[in-house]
Tab-separated table of C-alpha atoms in Angstrom:
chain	number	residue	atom	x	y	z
Q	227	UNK	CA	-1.499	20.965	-72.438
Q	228	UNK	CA	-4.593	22.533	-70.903
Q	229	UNK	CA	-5.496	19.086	-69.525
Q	230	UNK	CA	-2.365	18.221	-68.276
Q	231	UNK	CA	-2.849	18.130	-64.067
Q	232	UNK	CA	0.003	17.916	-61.716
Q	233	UNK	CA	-0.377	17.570	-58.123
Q	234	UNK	CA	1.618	19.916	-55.991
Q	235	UNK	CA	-0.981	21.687	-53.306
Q	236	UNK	CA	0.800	18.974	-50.127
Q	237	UNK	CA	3.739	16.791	-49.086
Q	238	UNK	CA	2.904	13.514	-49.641
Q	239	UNK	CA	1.779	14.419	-53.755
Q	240	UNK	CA	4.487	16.780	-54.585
Q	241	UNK	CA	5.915	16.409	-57.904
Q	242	UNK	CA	2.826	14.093	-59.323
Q	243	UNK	CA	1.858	14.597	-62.894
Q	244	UNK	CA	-0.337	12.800	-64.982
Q	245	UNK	CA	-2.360	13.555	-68.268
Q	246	UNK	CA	-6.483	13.257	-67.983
Q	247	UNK	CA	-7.062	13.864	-71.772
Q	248	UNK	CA	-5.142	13.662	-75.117
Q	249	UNK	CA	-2.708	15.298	-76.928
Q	250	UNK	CA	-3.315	17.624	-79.619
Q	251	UNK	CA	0.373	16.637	-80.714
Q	252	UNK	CA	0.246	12.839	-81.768
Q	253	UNK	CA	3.813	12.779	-80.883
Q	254	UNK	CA	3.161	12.969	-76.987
Q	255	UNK	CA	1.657	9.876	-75.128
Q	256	UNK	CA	-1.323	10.283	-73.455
Q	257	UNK	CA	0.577	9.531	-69.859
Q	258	UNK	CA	3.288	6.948	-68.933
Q	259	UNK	CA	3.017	4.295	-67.098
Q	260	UNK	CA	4.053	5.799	-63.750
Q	261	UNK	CA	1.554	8.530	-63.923
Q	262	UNK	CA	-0.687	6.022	-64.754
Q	263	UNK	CA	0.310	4.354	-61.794
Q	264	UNK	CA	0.275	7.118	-59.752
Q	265	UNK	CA	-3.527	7.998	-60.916
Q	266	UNK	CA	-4.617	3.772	-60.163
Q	267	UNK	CA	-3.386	4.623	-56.702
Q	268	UNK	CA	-5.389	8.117	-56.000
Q	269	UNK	CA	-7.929	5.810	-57.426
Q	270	UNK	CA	-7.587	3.323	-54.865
Q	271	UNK	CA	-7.050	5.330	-51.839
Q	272	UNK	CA	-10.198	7.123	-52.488
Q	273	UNK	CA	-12.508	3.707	-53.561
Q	274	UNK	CA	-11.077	2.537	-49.563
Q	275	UNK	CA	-12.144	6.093	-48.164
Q	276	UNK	CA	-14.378	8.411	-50.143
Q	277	UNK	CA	-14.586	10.825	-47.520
Q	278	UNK	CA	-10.536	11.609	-48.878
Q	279	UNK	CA	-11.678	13.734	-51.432
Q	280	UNK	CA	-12.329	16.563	-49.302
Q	281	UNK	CA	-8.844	16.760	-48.019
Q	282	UNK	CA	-7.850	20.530	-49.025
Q	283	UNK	CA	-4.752	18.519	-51.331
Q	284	UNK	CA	-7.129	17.084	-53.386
Q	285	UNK	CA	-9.360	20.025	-53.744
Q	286	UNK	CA	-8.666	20.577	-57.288
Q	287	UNK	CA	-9.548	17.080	-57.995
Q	288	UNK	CA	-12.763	17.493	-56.464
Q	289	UNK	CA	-13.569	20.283	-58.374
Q	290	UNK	CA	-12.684	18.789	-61.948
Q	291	UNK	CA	-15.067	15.771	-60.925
Q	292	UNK	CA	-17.591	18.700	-60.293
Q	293	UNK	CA	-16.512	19.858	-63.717
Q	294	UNK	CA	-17.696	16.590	-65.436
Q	295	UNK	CA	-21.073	16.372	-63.888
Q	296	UNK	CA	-19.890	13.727	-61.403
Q	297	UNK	CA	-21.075	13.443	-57.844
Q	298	UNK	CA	-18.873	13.209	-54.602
Q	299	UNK	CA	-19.486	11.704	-51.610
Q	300	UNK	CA	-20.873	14.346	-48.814
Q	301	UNK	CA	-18.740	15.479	-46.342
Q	302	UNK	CA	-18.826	13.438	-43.062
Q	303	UNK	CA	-20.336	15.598	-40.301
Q	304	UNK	CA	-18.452	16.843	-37.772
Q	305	UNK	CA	-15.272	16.327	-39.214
Q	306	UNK	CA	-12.833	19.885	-40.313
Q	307	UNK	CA	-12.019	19.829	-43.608
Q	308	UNK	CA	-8.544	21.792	-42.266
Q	309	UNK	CA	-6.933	19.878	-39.693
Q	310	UNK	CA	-5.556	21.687	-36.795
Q	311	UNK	CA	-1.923	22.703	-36.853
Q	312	UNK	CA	-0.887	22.155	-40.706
Q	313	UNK	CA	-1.348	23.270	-44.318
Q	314	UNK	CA	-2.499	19.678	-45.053
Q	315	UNK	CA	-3.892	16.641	-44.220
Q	316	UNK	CA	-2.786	15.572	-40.836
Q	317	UNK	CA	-1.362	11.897	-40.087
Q	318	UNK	CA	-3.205	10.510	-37.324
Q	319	UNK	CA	-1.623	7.861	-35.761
Q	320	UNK	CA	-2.703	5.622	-33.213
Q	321	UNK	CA	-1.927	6.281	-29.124
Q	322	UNK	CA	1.581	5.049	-28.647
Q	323	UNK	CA	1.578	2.001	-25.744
Q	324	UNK	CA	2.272	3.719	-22.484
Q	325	UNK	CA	6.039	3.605	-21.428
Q	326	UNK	CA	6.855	0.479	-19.379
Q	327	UNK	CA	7.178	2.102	-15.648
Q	328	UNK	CA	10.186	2.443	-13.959
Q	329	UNK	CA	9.515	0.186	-11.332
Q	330	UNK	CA	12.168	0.392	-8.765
Q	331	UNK	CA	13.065	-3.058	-7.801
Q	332	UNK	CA	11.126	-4.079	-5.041
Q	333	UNK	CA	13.176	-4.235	-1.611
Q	334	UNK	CA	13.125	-7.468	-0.231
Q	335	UNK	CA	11.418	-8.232	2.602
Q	336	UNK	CA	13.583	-8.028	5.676
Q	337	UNK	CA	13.662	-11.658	6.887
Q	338	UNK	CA	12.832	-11.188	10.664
Q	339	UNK	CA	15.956	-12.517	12.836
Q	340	UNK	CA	15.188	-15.380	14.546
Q	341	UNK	CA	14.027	-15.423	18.550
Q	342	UNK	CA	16.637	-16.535	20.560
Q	343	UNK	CA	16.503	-19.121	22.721
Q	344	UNK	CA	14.743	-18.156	26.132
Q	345	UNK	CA	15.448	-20.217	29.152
Q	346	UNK	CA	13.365	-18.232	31.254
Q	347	UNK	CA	10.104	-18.255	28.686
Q	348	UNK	CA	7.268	-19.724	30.243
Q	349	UNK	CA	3.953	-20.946	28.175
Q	350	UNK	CA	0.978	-19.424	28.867
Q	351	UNK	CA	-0.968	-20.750	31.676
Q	352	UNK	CA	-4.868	-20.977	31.028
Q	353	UNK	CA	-7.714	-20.185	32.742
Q	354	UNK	CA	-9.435	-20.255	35.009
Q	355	UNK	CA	-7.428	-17.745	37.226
Q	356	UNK	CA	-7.674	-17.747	41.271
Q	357	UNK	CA	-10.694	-16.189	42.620
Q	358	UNK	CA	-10.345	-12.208	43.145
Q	359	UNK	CA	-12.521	-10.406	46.334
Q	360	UNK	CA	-15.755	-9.433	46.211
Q	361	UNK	CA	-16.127	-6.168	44.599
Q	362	UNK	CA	-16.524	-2.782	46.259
Q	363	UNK	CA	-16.125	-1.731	50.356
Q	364	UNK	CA	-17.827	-4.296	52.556
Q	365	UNK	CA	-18.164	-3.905	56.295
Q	366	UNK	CA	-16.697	-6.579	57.743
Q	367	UNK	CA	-16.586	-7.866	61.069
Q	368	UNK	CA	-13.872	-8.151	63.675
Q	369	UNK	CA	-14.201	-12.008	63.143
Q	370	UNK	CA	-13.197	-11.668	59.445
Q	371	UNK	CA	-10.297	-9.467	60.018
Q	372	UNK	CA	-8.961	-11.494	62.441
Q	373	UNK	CA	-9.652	-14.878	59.708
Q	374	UNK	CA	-8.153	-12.339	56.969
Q	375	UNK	CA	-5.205	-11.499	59.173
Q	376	UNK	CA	-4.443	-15.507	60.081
Q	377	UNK	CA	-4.556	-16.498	56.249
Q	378	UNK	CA	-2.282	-14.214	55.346
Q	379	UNK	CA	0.452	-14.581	58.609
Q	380	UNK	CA	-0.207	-18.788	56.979
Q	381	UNK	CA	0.321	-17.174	53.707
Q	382	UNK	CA	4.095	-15.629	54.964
Q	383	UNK	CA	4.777	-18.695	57.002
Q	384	UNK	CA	4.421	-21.075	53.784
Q	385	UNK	CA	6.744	-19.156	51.785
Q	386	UNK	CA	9.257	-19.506	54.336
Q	387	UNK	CA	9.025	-23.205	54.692
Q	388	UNK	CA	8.840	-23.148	51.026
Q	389	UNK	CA	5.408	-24.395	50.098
Q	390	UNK	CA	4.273	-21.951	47.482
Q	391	UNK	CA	1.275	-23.721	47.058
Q	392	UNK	CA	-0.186	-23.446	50.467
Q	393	UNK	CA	1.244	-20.240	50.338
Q	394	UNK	CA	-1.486	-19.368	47.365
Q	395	UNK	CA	-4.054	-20.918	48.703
Q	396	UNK	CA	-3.691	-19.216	52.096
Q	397	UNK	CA	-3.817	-15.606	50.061
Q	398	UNK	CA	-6.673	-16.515	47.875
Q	399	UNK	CA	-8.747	-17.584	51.617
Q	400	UNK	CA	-7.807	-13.616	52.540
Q	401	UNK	CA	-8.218	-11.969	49.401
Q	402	UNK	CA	-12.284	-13.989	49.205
Q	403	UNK	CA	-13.019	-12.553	52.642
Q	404	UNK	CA	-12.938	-9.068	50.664
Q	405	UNK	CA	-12.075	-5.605	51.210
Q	406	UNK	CA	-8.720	-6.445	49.442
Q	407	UNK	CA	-5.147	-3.920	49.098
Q	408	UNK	CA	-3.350	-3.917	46.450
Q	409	UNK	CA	-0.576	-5.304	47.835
Q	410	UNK	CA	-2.434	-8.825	48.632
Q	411	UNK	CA	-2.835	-8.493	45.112
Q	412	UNK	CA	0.924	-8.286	44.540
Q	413	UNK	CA	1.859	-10.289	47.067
Q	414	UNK	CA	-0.450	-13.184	45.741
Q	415	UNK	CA	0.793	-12.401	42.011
Q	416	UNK	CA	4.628	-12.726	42.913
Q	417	UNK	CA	3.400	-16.427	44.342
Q	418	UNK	CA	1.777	-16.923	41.097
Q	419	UNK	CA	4.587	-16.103	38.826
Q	420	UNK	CA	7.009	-18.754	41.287
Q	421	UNK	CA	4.240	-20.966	40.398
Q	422	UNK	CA	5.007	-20.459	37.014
Q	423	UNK	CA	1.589	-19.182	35.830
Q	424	UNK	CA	2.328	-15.690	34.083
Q	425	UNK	CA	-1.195	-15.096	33.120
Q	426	UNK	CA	-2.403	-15.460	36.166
Q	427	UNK	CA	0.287	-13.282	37.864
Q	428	UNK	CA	-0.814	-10.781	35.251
Q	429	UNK	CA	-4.834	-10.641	36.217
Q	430	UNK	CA	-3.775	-10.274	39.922
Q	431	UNK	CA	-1.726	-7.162	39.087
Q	432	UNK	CA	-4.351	-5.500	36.681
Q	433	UNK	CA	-6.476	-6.653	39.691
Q	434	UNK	CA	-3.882	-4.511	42.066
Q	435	UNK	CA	-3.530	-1.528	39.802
Q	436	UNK	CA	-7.183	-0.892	39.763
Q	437	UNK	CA	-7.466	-0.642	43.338
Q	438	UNK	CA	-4.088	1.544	43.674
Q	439	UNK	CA	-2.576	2.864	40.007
Q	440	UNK	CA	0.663	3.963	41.696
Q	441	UNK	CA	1.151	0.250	43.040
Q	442	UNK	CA	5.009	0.022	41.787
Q	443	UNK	CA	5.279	-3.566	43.110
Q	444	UNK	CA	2.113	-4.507	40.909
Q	445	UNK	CA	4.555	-3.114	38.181
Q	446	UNK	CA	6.714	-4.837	38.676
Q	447	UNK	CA	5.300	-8.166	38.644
Q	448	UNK	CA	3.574	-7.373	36.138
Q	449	UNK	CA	6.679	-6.788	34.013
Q	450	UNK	CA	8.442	-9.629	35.202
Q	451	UNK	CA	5.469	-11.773	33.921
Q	452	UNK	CA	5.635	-10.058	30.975
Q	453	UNK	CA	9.372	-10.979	30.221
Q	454	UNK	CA	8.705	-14.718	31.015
Q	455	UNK	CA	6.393	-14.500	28.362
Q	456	UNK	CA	8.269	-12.560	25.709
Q	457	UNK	CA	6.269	-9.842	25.767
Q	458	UNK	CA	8.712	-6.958	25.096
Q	459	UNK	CA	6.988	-3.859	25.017
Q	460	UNK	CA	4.690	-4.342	27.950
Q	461	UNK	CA	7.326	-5.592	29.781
Q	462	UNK	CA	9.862	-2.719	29.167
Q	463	UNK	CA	6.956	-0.621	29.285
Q	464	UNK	CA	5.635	-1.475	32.995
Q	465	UNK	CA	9.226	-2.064	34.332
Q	466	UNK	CA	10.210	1.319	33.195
Q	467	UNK	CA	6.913	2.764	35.273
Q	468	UNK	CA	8.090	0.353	38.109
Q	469	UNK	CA	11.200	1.898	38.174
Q	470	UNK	CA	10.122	5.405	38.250
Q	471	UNK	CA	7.747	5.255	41.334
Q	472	UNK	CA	10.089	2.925	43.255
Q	473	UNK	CA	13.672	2.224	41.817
Q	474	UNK	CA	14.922	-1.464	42.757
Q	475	UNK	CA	18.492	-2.391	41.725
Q	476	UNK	CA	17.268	-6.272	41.215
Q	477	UNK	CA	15.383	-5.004	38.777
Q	478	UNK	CA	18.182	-3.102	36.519
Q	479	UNK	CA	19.375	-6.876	34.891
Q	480	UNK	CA	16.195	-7.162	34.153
Q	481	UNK	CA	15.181	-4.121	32.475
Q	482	UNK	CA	18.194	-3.853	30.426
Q	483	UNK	CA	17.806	-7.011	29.143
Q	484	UNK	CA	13.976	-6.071	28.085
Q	485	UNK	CA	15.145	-2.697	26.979
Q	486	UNK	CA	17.518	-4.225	24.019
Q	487	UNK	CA	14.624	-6.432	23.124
Q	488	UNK	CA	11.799	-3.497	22.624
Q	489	UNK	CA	14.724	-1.720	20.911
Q	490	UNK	CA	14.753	-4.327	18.026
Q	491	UNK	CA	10.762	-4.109	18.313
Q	492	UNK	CA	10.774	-0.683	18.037
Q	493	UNK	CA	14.033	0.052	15.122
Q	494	UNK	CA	11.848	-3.575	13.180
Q	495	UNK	CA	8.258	-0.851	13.218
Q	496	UNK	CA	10.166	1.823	11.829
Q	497	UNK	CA	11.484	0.130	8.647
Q	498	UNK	CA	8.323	-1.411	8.146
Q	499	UNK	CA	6.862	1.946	8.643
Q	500	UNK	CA	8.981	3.802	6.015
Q	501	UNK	CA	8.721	1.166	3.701
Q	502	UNK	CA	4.725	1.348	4.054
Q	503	UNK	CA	5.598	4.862	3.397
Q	504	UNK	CA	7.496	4.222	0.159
Q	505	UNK	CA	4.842	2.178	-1.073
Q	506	UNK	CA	1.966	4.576	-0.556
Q	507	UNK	CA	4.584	7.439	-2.241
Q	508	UNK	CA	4.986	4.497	-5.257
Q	509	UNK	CA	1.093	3.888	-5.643
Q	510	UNK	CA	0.156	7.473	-5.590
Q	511	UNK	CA	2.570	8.172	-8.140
Q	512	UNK	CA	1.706	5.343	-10.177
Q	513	UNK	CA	-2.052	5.795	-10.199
Q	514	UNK	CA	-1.821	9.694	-11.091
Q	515	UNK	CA	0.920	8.510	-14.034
Q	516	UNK	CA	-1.837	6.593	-15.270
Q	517	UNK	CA	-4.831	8.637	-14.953
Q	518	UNK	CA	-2.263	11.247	-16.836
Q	519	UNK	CA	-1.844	9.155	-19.971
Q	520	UNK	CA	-5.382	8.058	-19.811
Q	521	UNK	CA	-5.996	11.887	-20.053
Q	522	UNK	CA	-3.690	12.101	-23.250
Q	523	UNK	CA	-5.244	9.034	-24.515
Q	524	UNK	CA	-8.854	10.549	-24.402
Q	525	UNK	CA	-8.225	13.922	-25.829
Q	526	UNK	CA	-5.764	12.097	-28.951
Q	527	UNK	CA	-8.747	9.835	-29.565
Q	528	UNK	CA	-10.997	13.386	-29.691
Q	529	UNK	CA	-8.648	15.110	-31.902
Q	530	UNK	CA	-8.469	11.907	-34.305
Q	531	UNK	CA	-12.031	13.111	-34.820
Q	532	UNK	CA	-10.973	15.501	-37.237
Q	533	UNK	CA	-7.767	14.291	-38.937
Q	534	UNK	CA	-7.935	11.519	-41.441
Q	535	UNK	CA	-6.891	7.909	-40.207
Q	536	UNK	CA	-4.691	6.589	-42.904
Q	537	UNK	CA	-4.302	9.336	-45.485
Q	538	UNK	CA	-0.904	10.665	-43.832
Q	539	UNK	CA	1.583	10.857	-46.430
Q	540	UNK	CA	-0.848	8.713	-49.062
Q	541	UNK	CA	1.448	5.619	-48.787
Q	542	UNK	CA	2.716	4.725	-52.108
Q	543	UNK	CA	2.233	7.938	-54.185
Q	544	UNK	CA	5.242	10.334	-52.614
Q	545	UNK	CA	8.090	10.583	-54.994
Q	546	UNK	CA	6.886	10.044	-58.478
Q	547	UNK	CA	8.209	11.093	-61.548
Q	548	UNK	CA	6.875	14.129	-62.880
């Protein structure tokens, strides 16, 4: 039959036949019911989305409608009649979900060990501090050297009979009369520390090294004071300076000891520093994996622009009788 129309230009109609017209022989019906079924869906699909009668499948159909005088719906602007990469209508599905990441599981955090028990930590001490000299050269008299010189001979005398108290407050009379060495300095800071006031000890050596920066006893001190307040790295640091400008076996105990504690200091920064590391490496990589499928996402959304959403395969019509 001339009217006789079967479907066979793409994938998703082949082998669809149906009838649009009768017979000339009465002995033929006009179409069975599948075809008919098959034309109610067409029917359907194109009543949802006009537009779907410019796909280059249904072509044929678009010219018999032209045929009878009927009128189509225009064809959207913008859109390709021929989608990109295929004979026929492309399926245009929407952006997959991104993969879930691969996130490594996240190393614990390294529980820090716990301080051991210190006999010889001391709390901090708080201000104020002794009285330091007056600042710069003076001139002083021969009257002032000789009260500078009798403080501190009272100063040496006190430690001897023990009294570490009159012992500071002999070398803070010397050290306000001015003009003062870095060794009174010292000297006064070692008094300090027996006192038990570390932070004190401490200002009187920063006090010494600015007057003489090769002062090893001010080092020394200093590092001692350091220790009694559990302040490993500038205690191994200034012993280790102490020891280089004047070695003092009393002080080797002392420095080993401090030198196993900086080493857990220092091994402790380096973990944390390589993990830091890992974690920058893990970001980076995470924000340019996503900025990648954002890319993808973008340009799948731009070619959807010219496929048509939904007519892939034209769901229910594949697979009819002919």
């Amino acid at each position: 039959c001339r009217v006789c129309l079967q479907i066979k230009h793409g994938p998703a109609a082949q082998g669809l036949k149906f009838c649009i017209a009768p017979h000339r022989t009465p002995s033929r019906a006009m179409a069975d019911a599948a075809q008919v079924k098959a034309l109610e869906a067409l029917v359907e699909k194109l009543k949802d989305d006009p537009t779907l009668v410019h796909a280059p499948e249904l072509k044929f159909f678009k010219d018999f409608l032209h045929s009878w005088g009927a009128e189509v719906p225009s064809k959207p602007a913008g859109k390709s009649g021929t989608p990109t990469g295929g004979s026929g209508p492309q399926r245009v599905d929407p952006p997959a979900p991104p993969p879930p990441e691969s996130e490594e599981e996240e190393e614990e955090e390294e529980p820090e060990e716990p301080e051991e028990e210190d006999p010889e930590r001391l709390p901090e001490d708080p201000e104020p501090f002794p009285d330091k000299g007056p600042e710069g050269e003076l001139e002083l008299s021969d009257q002032d050297l000789d009260r500078q010189g009798e403080a501190k001979q009272a100063a040496a005398e006190a430690l001897e009979d023990g009294d570490t108290q009159k012992a500071l407050d002999k070398y803070t009379e010397a050290i306000k009369i001015g003009n003062v060495s870095a060794m009174m300095y010292a000297k006064r800071a070692e008094i300090l520390l027996k006192l038990k006031k570390p932070r004190a000890c401490i200002s009187d050596c920063d006090a010494a090294l600015k007057v003489n920066p090769d002062s090893g006893k001010a080092y020394k001190i200093r590092g001692k004071a350091h220790r009694r307040l559990g302040h490993w790295e500038e205690a191994h640091k200034d012993l280790s300076t102490a020891q280089k400008l004047d070695f003092d076996d009393d002080l080797v105990d002392v420095q080993k000891f401090v030198a196993e504690k900086n080493k857990k200091i220092e091994e402790r920064k380096t973990r944390q520093r390589l993990k830091d590391e890992k974690r920058k490496v893990k970001e980076m990589k995470r924000r340019k994996a996503q900025a990648q499928r954002e890319y993808e996402e973008a340009k799948k959304a731009e070619a959807a622009g010219g496929g048509f959403p939904g007519m892939g395969g034209m769901g229910g019509m594949g697979g009819m009788p002919g």
